[in-house]
C-alpha positions in Angstrom: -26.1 32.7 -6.5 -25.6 33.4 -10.1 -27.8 31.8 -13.1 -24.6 30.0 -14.7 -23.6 28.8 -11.3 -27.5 27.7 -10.6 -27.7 26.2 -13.8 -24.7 24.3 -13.3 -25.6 23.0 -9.4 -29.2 21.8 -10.8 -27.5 19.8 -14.4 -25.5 18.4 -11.7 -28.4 17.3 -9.5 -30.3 16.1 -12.5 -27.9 13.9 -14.1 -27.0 12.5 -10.2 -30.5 11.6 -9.2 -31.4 10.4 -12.8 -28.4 8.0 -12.0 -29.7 6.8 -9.3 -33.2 6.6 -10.3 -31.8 4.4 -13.3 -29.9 2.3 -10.5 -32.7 1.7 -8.5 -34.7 0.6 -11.6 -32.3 -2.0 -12.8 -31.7 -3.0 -10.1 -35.2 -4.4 -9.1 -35.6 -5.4 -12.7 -32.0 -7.7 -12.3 -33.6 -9.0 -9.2 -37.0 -9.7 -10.6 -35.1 -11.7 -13.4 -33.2 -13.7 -11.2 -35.8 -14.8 -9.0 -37.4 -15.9 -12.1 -34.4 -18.0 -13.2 -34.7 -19.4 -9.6 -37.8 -20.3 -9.2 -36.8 -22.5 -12.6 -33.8 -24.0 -11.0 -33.8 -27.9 -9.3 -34.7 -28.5 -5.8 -32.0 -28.0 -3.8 -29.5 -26.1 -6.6 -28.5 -22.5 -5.5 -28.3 -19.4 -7.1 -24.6 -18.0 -6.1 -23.2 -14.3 -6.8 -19.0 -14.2 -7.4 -18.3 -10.0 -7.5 -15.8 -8.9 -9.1 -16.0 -5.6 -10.8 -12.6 -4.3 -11.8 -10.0 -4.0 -12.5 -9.2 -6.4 -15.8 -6.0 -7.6 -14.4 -7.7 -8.5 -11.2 -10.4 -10.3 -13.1 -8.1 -12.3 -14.6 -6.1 -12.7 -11.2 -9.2 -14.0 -9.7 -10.3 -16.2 -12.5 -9.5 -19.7 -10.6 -11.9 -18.8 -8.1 -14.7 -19.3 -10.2 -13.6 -23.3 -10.7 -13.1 -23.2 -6.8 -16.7 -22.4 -6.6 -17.9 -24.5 -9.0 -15.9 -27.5 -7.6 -17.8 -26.9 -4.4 -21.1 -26.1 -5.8 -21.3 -28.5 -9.0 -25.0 -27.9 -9.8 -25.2 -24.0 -8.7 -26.3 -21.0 -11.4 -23.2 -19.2 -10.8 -23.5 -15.2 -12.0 -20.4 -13.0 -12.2 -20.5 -9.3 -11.4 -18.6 -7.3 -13.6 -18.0 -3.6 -15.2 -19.7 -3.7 -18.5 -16.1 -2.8 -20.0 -15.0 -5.8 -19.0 -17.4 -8.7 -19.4 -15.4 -10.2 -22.2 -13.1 -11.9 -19.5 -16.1 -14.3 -18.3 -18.4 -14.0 -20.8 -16.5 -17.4 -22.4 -15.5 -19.2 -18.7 -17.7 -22.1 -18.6 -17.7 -22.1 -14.8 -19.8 -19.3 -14.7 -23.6 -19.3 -16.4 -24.4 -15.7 -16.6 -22.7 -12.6 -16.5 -24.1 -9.1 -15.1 -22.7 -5.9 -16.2 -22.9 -4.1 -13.5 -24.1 -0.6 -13.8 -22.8 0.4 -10.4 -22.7 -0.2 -7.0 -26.1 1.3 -6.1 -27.5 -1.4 -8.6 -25.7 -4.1 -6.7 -26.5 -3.1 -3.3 -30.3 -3.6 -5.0 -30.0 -6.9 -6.0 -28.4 -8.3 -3.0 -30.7 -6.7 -0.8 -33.5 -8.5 -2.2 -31.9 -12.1 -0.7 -32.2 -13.6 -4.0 -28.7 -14.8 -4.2 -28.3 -17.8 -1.4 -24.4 -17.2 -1.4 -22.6 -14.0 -2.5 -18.6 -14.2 -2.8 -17.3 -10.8 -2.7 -13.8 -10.4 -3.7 -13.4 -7.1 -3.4 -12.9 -4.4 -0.4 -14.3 -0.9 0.1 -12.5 1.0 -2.4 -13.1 -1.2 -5.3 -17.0 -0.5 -4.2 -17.6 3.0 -4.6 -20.1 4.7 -7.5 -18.8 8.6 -7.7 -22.0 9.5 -9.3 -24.2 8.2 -6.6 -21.4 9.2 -3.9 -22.2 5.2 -2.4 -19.5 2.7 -1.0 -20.5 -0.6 0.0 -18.0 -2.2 2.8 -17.8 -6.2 2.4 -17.9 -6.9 6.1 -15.5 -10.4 5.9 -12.6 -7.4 4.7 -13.4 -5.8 7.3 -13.6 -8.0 10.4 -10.0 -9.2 8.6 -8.6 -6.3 8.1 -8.4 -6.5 4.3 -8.2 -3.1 2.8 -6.3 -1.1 0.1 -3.6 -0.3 2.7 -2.7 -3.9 3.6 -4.0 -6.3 1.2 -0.9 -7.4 0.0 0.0 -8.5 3.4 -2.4 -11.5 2.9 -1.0 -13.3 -0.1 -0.8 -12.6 -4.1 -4.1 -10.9 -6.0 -5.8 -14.2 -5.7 -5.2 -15.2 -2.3 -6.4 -12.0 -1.1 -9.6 -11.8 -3.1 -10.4 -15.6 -2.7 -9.7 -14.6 1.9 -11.8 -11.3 0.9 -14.8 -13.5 -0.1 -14.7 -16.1 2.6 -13.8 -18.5 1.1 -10.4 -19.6 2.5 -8.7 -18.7 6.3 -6.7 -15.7 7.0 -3.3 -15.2 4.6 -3.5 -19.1 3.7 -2.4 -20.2 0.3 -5.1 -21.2 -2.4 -6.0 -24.9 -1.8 -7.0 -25.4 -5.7 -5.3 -24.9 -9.1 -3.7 -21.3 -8.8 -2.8 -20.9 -12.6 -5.5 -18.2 -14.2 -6.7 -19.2 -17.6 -8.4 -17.4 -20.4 -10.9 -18.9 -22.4 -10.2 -17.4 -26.5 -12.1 -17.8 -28.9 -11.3 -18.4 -33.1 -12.7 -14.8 -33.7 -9.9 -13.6 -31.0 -7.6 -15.8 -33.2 -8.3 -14.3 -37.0 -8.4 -11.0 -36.0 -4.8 -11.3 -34.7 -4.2 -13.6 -37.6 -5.5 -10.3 -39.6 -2.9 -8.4 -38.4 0.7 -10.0 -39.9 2.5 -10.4 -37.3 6.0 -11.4 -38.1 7.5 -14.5 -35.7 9.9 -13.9 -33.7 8.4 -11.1 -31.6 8.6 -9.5 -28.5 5.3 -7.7 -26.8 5.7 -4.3 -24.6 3.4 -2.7 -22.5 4.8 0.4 -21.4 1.8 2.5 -19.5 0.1 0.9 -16.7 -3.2 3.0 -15.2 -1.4 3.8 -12.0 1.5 6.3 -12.5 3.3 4.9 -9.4 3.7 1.8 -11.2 5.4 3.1 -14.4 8.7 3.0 -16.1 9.8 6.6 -17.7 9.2 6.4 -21.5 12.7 7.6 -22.0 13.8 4.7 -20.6 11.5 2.4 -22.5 13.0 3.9 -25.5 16.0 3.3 -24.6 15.1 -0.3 -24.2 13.0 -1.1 -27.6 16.1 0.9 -29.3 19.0 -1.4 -27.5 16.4 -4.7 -28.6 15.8 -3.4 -31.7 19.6 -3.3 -32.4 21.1 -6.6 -30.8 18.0 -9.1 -31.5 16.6 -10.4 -34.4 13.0 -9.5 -32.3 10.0 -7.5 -33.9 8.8 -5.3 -31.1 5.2 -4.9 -30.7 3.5 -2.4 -28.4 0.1 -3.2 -26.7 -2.3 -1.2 -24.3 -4.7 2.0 -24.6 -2.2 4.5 -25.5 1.6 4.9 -26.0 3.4 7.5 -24.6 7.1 7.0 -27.0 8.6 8.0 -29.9 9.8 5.0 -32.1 11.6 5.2 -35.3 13.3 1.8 -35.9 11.4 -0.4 -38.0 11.4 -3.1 -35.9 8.7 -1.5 -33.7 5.4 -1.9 -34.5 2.4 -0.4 -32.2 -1.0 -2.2 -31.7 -2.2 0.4 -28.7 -5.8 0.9 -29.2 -6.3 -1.2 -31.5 -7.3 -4.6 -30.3 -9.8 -5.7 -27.6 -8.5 -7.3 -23.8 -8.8 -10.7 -25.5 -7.5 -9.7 -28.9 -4.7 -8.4 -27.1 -4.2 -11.5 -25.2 -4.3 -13.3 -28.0 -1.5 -11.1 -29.1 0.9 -11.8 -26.4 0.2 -15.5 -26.2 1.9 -15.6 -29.6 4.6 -13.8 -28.5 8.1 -14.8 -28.1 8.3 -12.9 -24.4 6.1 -10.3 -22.7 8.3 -7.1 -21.5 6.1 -4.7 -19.1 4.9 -3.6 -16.1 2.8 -4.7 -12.8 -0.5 -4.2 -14.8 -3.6 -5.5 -16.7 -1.3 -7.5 -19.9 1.3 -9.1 -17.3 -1.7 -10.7 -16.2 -2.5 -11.8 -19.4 0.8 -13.0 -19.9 0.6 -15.0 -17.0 -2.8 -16.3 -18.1 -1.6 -17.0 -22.0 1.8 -18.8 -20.6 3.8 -16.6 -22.3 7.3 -15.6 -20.6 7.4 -12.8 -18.7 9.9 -9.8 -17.5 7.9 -7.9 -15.6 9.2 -4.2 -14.6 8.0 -3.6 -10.6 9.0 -1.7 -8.0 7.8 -0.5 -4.0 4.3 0.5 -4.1 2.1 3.1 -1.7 3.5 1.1 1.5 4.5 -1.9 -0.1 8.4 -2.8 -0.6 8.7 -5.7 -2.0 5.3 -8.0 -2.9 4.1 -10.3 -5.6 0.7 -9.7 -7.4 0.4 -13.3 -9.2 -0.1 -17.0 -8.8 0.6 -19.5 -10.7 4.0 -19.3 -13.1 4.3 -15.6 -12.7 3.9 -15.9 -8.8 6.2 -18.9 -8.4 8.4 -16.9 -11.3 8.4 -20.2 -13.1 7.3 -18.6 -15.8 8.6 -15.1 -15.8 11.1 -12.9 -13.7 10.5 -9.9 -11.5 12.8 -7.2 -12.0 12.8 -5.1 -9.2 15.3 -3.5 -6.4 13.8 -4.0 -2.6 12.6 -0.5 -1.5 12.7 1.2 -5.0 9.8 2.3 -7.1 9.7 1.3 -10.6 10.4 4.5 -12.1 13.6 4.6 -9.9 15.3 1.6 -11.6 18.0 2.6 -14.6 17.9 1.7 -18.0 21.1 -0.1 -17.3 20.0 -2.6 -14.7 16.8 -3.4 -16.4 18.7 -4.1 -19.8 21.3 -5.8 -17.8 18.1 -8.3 -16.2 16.3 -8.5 -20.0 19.7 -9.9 -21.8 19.9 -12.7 -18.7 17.0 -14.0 -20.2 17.3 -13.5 -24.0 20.7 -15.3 -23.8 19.6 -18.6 -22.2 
């Protein structure tokens, strides 16, 4: 073995088991702290767990579970797992009292094993419960025994459905008996910093990247779209997400990506004459904001033809699916997906 390599096997062990030594201890130290906070709570009141990590669109997706839980447990201290990157989507819901950002999966498996929690809904499957770093997975064993994974899930229902059978909490691919519509809770600083930005009325919002290439659109095609809006509608187009990917130069366009926070950028498309984008993260937002939404989609790793959302996306109240059974996104033409976007900008 060479030094560079030995150096390089070792800085790799180091930063591993320094991980999980950091796991370990926060763990036990979340733990600690909640069996404080229980030993403070009423006779009889429960200390409940709702897990869900990642990613933001599902968070939002699952968001009505947390009134389902409180319905049923009125006086429980409900806590919500969550990535630290994503917190801002329940640090304002009041159904849940506290929110722990997870630092991963090793640090969960710590708290839980302690018992403190007296009921744990866990809406998500295997491969949402992986740390890399620690090389861990955690199976949720009510997935399992229904055979709820990443290569059937949509076979049980829309994001929520699935997550809310995932957890237990409802029967096999049944319907969600409670208010299905997910809601965001904004706030006024949300509010001035997209009042901050001058947003000229009437606009359109585009999100043009999702995180999973198999759901995209090509950007030449995008282009192709914001260029045809930008010359037959009175619209200002405004971009949203991490990153864009196109080259604009009419000066209708205007792009906001990486600029604005998940809830800054909701706040962004509530506002918004129509949402244009993708199966993603800010459709769910849309849906959650009640803004209209066209919403790009196609067949996905096994998948022909399914249907993420509840509420007015999901019953396409609220928004339309554009989408060709059997085709993936990227394989639908600029000329039906204009054809679909000018149905609705007509009526």
């Amino acid at each position: 073995m060479t030094i560079s390599r030995f150096v390089q096997l070792w800085t790799h062990r180091y930063h591993k088991y320094t991980h999980i030594f950091k796991a370990y201890w926060l763990g036990y130290l979340a733990a600690l702290k909640f069996l404080l906070k229980k030993s403070r709570l009423k006779k009889g009141q429960q200390l409940v767990a709702i897990i869900r990590t990642e990613h933001f669109g599902d968070i939002v997706a699952a968001e009505p579970i947390s009134r389902y839980v409180r319905q049923h447990y009125p006086d429980a201290y409900i806590v919500w797992f969550v990535k630290p990157v994503f917190h801002e989507l329940v640090d304002y819901n009041p159904s849940v009292d506290e929110v722990l950002k997870e630092f991963c999966v090793t640090q969960r498996r710590v708290i839980l094993g302690t018992g403190v929690f007296d009921k744990v809904f866990e809406l998500q499957f295997k491969n949402n419960n992986h740390c890399p770093k620690c090389q861990v997975f955690i199976d949720n064993p009510v997935a399992e025994s229904r055979g709820i994974n990443v290569h059937t899930y949509f076979h049980f229902g829309n994001l929520l459905e699935v997550f809310a059978q995932t957890s237990g909490l409802t029967p096999v691919k049944s319907v969600f008996p409670a208010n299905d519509q997910p809601l965001l809770y904004l706030q006024d600083k949300h509010r001035a910093k997209v009042d901050s930005l001058g947003l000229d009325k009437p606009y359109i919002v585009v999100h043009c990247q999702s995180n999973f290439a198999p759901k995209d659109w090509p950007a030449d095609r995008w282009q192709q779209l914001i260029q045809w809006l930008s010359v037959n509608y009175n619209f200002q187009i405004v971009e949203i997400g991490l990153k864009s990917n196109l080259n604009i130069g009419t000066e209708s366009y205007r792009n906001l990506c990486g600029q604005l926070s998940i809830l800054e950028t909701a706040e962004v498309i509530r506002r918004a004459d129509y949402f244009i984008g993708l199966d993603s993260g800010p459709s769910h937002l849309g849906n959650a904001t009640g803004t209209f939404g066209i919403v790009l989609m196609g067949a996905l790793t096994g998948f022909d033809e399914y249907n993420p959302y509840s509420g007015g996306y999901g019953r396409q109240e609220n928004a339309v699916l554009v989408r060709k059974k059997g085709l993936a996104c990227a394989e639908l033409s600029f000329e039906f997906v204009r054809d679909e976007v000018k149905k609705i900008l007509v009526e």
